[in-house]
Coordinates of C-alpha atoms in Angstrom, one line a residue:
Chain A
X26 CA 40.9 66.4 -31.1
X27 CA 38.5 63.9 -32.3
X28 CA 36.7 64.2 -28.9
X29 CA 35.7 67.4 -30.2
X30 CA 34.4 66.6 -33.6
X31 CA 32.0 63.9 -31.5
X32 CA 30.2 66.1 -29.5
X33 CA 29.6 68.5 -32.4
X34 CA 28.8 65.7 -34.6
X35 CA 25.7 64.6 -32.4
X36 CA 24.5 68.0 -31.2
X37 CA 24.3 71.4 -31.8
X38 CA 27.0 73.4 -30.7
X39 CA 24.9 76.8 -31.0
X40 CA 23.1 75.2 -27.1
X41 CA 26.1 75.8 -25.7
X42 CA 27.0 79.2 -26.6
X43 CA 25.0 81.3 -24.3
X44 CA 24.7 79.4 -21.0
X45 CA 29.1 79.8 -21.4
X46 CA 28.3 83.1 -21.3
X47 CA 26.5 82.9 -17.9
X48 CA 29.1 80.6 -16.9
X49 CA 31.9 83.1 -16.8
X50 CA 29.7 85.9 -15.6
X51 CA 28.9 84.3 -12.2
X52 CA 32.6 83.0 -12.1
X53 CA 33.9 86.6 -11.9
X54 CA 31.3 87.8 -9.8
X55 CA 32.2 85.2 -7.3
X56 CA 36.3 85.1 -7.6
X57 CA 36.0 88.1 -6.0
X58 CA 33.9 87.8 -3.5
X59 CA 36.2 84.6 -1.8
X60 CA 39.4 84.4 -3.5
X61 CA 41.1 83.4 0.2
X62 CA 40.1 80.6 0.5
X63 CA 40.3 77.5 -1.1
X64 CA 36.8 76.3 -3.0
X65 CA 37.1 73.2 -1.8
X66 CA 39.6 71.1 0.7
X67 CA 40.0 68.0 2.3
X68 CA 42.5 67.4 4.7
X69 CA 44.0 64.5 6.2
X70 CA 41.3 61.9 5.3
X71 CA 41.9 58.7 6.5
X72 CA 39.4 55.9 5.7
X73 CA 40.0 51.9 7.1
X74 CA 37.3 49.3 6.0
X75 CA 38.2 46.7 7.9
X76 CA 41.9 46.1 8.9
X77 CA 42.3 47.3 5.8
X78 CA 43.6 51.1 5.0
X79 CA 41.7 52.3 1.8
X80 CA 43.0 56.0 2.6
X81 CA 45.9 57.0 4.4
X82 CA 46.0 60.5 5.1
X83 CA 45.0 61.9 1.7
X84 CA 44.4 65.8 1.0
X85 CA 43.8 67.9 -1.4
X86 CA 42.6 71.5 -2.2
X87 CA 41.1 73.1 -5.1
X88 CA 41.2 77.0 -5.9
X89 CA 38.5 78.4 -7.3
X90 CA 38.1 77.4 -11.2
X91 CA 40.6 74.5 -10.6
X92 CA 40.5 71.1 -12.4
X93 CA 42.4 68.7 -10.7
X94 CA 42.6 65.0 -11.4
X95 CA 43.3 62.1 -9.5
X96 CA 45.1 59.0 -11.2
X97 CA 46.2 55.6 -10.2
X98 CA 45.8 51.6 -10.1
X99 CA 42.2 50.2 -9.4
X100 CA 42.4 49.8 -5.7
X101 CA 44.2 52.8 -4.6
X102 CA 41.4 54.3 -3.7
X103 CA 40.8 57.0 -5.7
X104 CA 36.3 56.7 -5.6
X105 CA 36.8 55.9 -2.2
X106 CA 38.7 59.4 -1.4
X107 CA 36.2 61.3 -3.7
X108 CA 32.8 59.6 -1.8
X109 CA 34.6 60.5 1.6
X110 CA 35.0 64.3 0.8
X111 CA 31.0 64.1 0.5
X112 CA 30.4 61.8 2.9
X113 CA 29.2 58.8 0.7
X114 CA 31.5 57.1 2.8
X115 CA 31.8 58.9 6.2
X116 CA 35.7 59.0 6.6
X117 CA 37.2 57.7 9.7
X118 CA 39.4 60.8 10.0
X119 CA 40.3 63.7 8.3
X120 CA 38.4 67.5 7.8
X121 CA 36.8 68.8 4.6
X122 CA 36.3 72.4 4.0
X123 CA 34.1 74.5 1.4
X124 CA 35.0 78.2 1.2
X125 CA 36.8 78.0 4.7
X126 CA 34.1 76.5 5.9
X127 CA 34.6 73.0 8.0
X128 CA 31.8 70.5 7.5
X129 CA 30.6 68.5 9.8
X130 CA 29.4 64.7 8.6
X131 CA 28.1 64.0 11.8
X132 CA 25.4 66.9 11.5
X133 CA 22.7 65.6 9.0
X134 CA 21.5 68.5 7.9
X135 CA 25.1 70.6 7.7
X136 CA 25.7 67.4 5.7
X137 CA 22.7 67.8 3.2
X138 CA 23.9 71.4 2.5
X139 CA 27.4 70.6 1.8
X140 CA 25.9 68.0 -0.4
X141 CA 23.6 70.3 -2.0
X142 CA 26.5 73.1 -3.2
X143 CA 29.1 69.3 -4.1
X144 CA 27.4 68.2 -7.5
X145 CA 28.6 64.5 -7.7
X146 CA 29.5 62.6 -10.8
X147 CA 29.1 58.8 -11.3
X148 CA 31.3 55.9 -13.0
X149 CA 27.8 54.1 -13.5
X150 CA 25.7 57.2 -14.2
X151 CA 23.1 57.0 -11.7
X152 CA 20.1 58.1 -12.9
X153 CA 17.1 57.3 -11.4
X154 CA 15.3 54.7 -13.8
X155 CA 11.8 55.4 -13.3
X156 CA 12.1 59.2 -14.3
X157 CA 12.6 60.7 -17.6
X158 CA 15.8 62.8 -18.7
X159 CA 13.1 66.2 -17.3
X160 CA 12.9 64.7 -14.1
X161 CA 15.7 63.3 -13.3
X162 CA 17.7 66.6 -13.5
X163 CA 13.8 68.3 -11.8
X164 CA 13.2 66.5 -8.9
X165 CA 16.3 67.0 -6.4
X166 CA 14.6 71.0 -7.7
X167 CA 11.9 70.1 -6.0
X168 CA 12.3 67.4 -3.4
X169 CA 15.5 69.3 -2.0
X170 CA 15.6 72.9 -3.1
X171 CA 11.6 73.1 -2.8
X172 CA 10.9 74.5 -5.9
X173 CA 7.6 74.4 -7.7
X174 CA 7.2 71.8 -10.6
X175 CA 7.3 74.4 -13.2
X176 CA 10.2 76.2 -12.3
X177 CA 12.1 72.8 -11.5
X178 CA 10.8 71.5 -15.0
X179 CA 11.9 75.0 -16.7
X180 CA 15.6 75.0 -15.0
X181 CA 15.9 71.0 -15.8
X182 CA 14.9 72.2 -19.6
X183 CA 17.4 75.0 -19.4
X184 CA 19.9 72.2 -17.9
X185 CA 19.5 69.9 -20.6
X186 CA 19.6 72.5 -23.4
X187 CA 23.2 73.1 -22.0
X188 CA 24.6 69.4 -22.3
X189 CA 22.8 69.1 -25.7
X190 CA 20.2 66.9 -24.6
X191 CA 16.8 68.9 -24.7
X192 CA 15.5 66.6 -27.5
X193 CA 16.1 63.7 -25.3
X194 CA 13.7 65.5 -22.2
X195 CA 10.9 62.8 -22.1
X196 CA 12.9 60.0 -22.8
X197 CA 13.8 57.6 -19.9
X198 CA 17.3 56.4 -18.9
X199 CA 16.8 53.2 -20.7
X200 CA 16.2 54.7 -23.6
X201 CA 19.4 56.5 -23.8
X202 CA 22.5 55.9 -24.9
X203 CA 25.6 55.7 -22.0
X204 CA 27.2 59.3 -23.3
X205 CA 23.8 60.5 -23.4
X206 CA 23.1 59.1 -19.8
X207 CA 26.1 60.5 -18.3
X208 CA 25.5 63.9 -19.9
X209 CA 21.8 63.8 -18.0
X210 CA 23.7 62.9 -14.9
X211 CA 25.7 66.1 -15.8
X212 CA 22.7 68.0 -16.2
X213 CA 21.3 66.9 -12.7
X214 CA 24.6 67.8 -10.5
X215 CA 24.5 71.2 -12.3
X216 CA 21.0 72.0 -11.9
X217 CA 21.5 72.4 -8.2
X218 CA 24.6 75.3 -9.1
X219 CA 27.3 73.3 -7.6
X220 CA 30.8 75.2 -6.2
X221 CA 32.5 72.2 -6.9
X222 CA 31.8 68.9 -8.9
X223 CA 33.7 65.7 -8.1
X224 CA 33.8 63.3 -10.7
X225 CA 34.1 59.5 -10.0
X226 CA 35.6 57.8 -13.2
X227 CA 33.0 59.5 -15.3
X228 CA 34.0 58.0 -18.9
X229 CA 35.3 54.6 -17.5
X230 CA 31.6 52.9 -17.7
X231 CA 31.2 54.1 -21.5
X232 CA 32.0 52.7 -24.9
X233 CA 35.1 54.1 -26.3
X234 CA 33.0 55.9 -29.1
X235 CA 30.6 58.2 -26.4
X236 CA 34.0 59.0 -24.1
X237 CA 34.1 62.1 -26.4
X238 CA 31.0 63.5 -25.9
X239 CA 31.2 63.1 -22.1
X240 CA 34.5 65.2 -21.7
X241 CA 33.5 67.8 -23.9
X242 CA 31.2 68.7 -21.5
X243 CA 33.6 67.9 -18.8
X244 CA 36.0 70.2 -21.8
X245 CA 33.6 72.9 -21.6
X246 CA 32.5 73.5 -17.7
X247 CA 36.8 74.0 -17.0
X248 CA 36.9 76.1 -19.5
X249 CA 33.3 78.2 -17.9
X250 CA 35.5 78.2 -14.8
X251 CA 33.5 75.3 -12.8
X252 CA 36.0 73.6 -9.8
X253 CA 36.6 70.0 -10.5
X254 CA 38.0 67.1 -9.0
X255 CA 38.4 64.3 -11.4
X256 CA 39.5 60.2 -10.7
X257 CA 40.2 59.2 -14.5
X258 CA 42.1 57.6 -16.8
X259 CA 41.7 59.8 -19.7
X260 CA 45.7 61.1 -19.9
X261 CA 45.5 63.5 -22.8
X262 CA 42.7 65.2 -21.2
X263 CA 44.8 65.6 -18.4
X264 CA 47.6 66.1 -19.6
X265 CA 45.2 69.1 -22.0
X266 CA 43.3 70.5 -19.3
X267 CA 44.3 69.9 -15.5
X268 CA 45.6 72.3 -13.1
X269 CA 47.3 69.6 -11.3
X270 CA 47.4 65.4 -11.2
X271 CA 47.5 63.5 -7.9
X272 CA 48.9 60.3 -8.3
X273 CA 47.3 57.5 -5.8
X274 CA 48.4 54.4 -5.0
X275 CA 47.6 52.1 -1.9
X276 CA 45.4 55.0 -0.4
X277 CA 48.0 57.3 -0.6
X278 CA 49.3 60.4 -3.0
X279 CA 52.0 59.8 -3.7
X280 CA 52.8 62.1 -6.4
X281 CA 51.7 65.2 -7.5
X282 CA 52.1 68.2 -9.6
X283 CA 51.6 69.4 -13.1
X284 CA 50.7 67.4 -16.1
X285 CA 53.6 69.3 -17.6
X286 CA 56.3 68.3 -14.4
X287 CA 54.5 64.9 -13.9
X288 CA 54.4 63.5 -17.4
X289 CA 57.3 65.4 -19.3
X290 CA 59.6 62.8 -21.1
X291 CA 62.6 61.6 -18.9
X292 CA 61.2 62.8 -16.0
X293 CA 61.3 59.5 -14.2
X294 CA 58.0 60.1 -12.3
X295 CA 55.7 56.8 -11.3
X296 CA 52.9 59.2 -12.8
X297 CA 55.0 59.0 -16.3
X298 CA 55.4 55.1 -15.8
X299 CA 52.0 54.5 -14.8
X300 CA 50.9 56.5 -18.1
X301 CA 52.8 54.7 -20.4
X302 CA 51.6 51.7 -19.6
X303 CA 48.2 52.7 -19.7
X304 CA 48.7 54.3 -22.9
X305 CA 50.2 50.6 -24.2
X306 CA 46.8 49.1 -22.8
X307 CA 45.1 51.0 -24.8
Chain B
X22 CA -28.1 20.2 -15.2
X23 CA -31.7 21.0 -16.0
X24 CA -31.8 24.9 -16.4
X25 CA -34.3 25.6 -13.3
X26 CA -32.7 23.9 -11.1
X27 CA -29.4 26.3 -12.4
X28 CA -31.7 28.9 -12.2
X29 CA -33.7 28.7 -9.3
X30 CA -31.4 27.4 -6.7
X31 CA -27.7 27.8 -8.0
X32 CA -27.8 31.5 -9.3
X33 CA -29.5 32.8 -6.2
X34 CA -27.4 31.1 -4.1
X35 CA -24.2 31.8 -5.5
X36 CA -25.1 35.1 -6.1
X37 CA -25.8 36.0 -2.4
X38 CA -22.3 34.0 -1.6
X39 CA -20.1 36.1 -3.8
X40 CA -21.5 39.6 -2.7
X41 CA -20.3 38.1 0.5
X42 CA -16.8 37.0 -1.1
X43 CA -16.2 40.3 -2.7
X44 CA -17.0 41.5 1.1
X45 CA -14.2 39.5 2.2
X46 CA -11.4 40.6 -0.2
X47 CA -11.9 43.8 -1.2
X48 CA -11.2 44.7 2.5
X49 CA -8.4 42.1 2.9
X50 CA -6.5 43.3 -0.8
X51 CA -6.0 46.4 0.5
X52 CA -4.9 46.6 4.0
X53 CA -3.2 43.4 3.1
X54 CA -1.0 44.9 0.5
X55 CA -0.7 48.2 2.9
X56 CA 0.3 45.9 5.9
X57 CA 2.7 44.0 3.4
X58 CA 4.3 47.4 2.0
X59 CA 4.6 48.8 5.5
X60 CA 6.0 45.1 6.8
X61 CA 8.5 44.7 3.6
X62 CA 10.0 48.5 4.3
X63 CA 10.6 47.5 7.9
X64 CA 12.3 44.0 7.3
X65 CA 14.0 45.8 4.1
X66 CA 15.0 49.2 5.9
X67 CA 14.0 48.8 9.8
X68 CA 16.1 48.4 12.8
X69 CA 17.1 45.3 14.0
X70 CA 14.9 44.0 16.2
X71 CA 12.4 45.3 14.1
X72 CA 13.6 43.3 11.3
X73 CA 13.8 40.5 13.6
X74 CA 9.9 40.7 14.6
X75 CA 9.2 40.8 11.0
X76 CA 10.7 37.8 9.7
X77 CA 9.8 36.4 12.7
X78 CA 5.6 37.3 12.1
X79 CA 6.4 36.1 8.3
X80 CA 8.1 32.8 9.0
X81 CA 4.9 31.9 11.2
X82 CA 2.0 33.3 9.1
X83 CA 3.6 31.7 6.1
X84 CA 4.4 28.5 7.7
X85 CA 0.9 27.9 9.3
X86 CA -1.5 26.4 7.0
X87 CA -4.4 29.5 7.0
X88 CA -7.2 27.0 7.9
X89 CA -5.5 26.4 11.3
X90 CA -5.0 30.2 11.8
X91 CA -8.5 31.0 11.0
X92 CA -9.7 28.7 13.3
X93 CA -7.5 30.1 16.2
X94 CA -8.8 33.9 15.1
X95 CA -12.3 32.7 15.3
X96 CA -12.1 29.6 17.9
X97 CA -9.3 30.3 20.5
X98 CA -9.2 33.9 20.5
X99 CA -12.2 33.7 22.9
X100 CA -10.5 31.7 25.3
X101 CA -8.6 35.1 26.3
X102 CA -12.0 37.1 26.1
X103 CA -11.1 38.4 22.5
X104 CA -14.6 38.1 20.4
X105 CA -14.1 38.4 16.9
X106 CA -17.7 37.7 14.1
X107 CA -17.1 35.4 11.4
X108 CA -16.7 38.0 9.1
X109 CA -14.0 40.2 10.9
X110 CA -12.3 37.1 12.0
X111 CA -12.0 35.9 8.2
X112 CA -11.0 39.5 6.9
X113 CA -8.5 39.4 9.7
X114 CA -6.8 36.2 8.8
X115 CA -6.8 36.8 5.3
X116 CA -5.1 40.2 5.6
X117 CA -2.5 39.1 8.2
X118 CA -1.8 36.5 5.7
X119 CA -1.6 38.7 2.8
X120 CA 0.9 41.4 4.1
X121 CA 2.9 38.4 5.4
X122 CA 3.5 37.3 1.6
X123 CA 3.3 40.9 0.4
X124 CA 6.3 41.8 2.7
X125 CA 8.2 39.6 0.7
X126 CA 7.7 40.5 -2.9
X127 CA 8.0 44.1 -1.5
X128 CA 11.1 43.7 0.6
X129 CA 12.6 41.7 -2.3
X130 CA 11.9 44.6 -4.6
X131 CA 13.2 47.2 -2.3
X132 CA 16.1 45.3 -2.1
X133 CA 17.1 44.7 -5.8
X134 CA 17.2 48.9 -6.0
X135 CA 20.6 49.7 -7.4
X136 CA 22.5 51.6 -4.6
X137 CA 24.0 54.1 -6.8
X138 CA 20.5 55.4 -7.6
X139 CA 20.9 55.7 -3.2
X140 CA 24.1 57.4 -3.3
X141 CA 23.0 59.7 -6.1
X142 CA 19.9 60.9 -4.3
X143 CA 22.4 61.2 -1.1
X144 CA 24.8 63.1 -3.4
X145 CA 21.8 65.7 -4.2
X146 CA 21.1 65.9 -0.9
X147 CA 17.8 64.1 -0.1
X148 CA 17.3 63.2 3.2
X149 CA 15.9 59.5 4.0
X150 CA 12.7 60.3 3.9
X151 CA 12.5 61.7 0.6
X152 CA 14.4 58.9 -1.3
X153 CA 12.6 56.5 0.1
X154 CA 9.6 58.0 -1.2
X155 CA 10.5 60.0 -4.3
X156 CA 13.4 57.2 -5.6
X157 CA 12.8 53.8 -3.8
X158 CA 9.1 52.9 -3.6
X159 CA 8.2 53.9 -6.9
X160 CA 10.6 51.8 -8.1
X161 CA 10.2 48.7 -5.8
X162 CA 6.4 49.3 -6.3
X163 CA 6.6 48.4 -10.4
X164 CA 9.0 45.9 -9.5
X165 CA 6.6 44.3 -7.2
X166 CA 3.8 44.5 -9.1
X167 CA 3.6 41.0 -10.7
X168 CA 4.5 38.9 -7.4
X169 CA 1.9 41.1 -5.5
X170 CA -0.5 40.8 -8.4
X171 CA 0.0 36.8 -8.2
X172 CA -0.7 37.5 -3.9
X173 CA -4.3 38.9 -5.2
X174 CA -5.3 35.9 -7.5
X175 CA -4.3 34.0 -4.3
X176 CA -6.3 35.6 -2.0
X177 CA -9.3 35.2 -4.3
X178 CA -8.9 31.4 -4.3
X179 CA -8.6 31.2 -0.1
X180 CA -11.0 33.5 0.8
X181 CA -12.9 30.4 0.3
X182 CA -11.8 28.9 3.6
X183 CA -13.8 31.6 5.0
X184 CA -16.4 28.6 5.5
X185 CA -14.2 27.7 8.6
X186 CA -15.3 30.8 10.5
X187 CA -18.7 30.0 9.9
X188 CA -19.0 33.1 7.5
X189 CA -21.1 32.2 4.5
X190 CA -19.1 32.6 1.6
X191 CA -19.2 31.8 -2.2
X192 CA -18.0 28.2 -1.3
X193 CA -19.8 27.9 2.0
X194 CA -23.4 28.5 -0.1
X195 CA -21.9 26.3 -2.7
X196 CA -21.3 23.4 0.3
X197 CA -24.7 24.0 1.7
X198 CA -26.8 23.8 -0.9
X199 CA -25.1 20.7 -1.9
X200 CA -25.6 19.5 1.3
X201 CA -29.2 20.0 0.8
X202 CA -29.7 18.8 -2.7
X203 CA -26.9 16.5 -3.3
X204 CA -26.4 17.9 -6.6
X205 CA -22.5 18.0 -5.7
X206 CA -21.5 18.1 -9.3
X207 CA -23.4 20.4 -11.0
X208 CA -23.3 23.0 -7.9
X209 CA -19.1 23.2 -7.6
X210 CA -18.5 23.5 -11.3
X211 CA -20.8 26.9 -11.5
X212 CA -19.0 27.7 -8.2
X213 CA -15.8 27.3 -9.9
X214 CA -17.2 29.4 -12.8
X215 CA -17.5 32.3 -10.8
X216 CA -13.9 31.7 -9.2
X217 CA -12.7 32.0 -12.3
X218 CA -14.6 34.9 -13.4
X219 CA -13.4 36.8 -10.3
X220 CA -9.6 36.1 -10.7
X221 CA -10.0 36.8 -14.6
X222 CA -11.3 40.2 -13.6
X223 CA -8.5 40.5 -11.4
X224 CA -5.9 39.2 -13.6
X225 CA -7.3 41.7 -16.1
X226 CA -7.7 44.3 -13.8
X227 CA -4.0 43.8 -12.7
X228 CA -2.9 43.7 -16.3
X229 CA -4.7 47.1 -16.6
X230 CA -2.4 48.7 -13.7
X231 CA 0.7 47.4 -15.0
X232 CA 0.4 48.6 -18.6
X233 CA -0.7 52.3 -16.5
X234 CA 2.4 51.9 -14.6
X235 CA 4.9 50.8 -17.4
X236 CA 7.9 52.7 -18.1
X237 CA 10.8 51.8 -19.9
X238 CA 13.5 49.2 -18.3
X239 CA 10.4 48.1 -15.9
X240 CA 9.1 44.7 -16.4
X241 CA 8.1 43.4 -19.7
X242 CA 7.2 46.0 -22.9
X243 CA 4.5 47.1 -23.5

């Protein structure tokens, strides 16, 4: 894939080799130790703004080491489904679940801990603009985990090393390209060793030449085993690497399944229709 | 201007008025800008009737002409057995007056922070507290800077109509010794010298700070 070639092209691939390793190692550590239940779920989230239903009974549930990606129009309301599972936007009903265990928004402080252990990924990146690359990945370290500035500083190093970026430490988000910005953002949601990542749109914001270097490291923490749940457009990385697509429209899944069921040829689906279009856009 | 008379009587004069200026604003820059950061966060972040109270204390203080509220710090306040010195009524006024148009460059700044940077630092799981401290203000703080910086060359300038509260001022020794000489001329365009020279060392000063406090995608570059 020329994704692939990308990434390489602007980084060196040997960075990524060893923290892989770690990667997996944790992964079967922890399969075992909760393979019941489901990483993550959400169940039955309802979300009105207004008269208006944005989400209309909308679930989903990620095993361990699952990719899952959410597709649809603008407006159905894919980002808004994603920032109620972590409470961005508190949902109006519904009950979300990590490892069995039922969160509740109301509590601010069970809230912060479920938020802690769900790394977030933006459309618009994010980062904060008056911290370099190092700090933006060090100070939710130290300003939510409490850690000192040198082991904050070492793990953001470590962090960055592992998107490609540790050349890039001192430099501030306006100083960096979008890929590059996203891949910080990256750096940031892992250095707090999420369970799960949810990722808003995360290569709709960039230009079409730095969507490759942004889901190769998308690419390379499914293939390390990280849970993901993923709004995109990006169809062949779906169609290459998802456990399962949800298709959304008007608040509502409407469809879902594998890419292979969803998107094989002839199969009718509004998934397939919806794809082929988007494909013609493009 | 025959050079004793600069010497002799201007200089000295001057000189004990803007010891007594520098008096006046060092005081009221600082728990002006203070009052104004703590005022902005309120009208920016506060409760309601918080918010309400404090664009309620700005539309006043910024739609009274200062003169009028110096003289009601230092005239009327008596009338309900409140005694305030020249001096502290002066300082008073001019830092009431200061966080008032403070609170506005701040609250504007907080304001114009993007609220994904929020909902990231929500997403890591910061608590209020934290962003606000650790994410917002830093920001708003460089965004602020030049308005707030433009509130400190104004302060120098009206500190001047500390003459109303009887407190004797750079301007106020400037008015009496013309007064006594009738050398009007000669004695206001020194005074306006060392106006100047104060606000350049402010505007320097300021300069200074917001080269220190640059970072890339802030302000102008370096």
């Amino acid at each position: 894939m020329h994704n692939e070639n990308q990434f390489q092209a602007t980084d060196s691939p040997a960075e990524l080799a060893p923290a892989e390793a770690t990667a997996a190692k944790s992964l079967s550590e922890e399969a075992a130790a909760s393979r019941r239940d489901p990483a993550l779920a959400a169940v039955n989230i309802s979300k009105s703004i207004g008269s208006r239903l944005i989400l209309d009974n909308v679930s989903v549930s990620l095993a361990r080491g699952e990719l899952k990606v959410v597709i649809g129009p603008s407006g159905a309301g894919k980002s808004t489904f994603l920032q109620c599972i972590n409470g961005l936007i508190p949902p109006d009903t519904g009950q979300v679940f990590l490892e069995g265990q039922s969160l509740n928004m109301r509590n601010k402080h069970e809230l912060r801990l479920f938020r802690q252990q769900v790394g977030m990924i933006f459309q618009d990146f994010n980062l904060f603009d008056h911290l370099t690359a190092l700090d933006n990945v060090a100070i939710a370290l130290r300003k939510v985990r409490g850690m000192s500035r040198q082991d904050s500083e070492a793990r953001a190093m470590s962090e960055l090393e592992r998107v490609g970026l540790a050349n890039r430490a001192r430099l501030y988000p306006a100083e960096l390209s979008g890929g590059q910005t996203q891949r910080v953002a990256f750096a940031r949601a892992l250095a707090m060793d999420p369970k799960v990542l949810l990722l808003d749109e995360p290569t709709s914001a960039l230009d079409p030449e730095l969507v490759g270097e942004v889901l190769e490291v998308i690419r390379y923490l499914a293939k390390g085993g990280m849970t993901m749940l993923m709004a995109t457009h990006q169809m062949d990385f779906a169609r290459a690497l998802a456990h399962e697509i949800l298709f959304m429209e008007h608040g509502r899944v409407i469809e879902s399944g594998s890419p292979a069921e969803l998107l094989a040829a002839g199969s009718g689906t509004r998934t397939l229709d919806f794809c082929s279009r988007l494909d013609l856009e493009l | 201007m025959e050079i004793d008379f600069l010497l002799e009587r201007i200089l000295p004069a001057l000189n004990r008025g803007v010891w007594v200026t520098i008096q006046l604003i060092i005081p009221s820059m600082l728990l002006g800008f203070a009052g104004g950061v703590v005022l902005g966060a309120l009208r920016a972040f506060g409760p309601r009737w918080l918010r309400r109270i404090g664009d309620a204390y700005t539309t006043v203080i910024r739609g009274v002409p200062l003169i009028i509220q110096l003289f009601i710090l230092y005239n009327a306040l008596p009338k309900l057995g409140i005694y305030l010195d020249g001096f502290a009524a002066a300082v008073l006024g001019f830092i009431m007056c200061s966080a008032a148009y403070h609170s506005e460059y701040i609250r504007g700044a907080l304001l114009s922070i993007r609220q994904g940077q929020l909902k990231a630092a929500q997403a890591l799981g910061f608590d209020k507290t934290s962003m606000l401290v650790s994410i917002v203000i830093p920001q708003a703080l460089r965004r602020a800077l030049p308005g707030c910086g433009n509130e400190f060359i104004y302060l120098i300038k009206y500190s001047s109509l500390a003459y109303m509260t009887t407190c004797v001022d750079l301007t106020s020794e400037a008015m009496k010794l013309a007064a006594y000489t009738y050398r009007f001329t000669e004695i206001f365009l020194v005074c306006g010298v060392y106006y100047l020279i104060l606000t350049s060392l402010a505007a320097w000063a300021l300069n200074r700070l917001e080269k220190l406090a640059y970072i890339p995608g802030f302000g102008k570059a370096k």
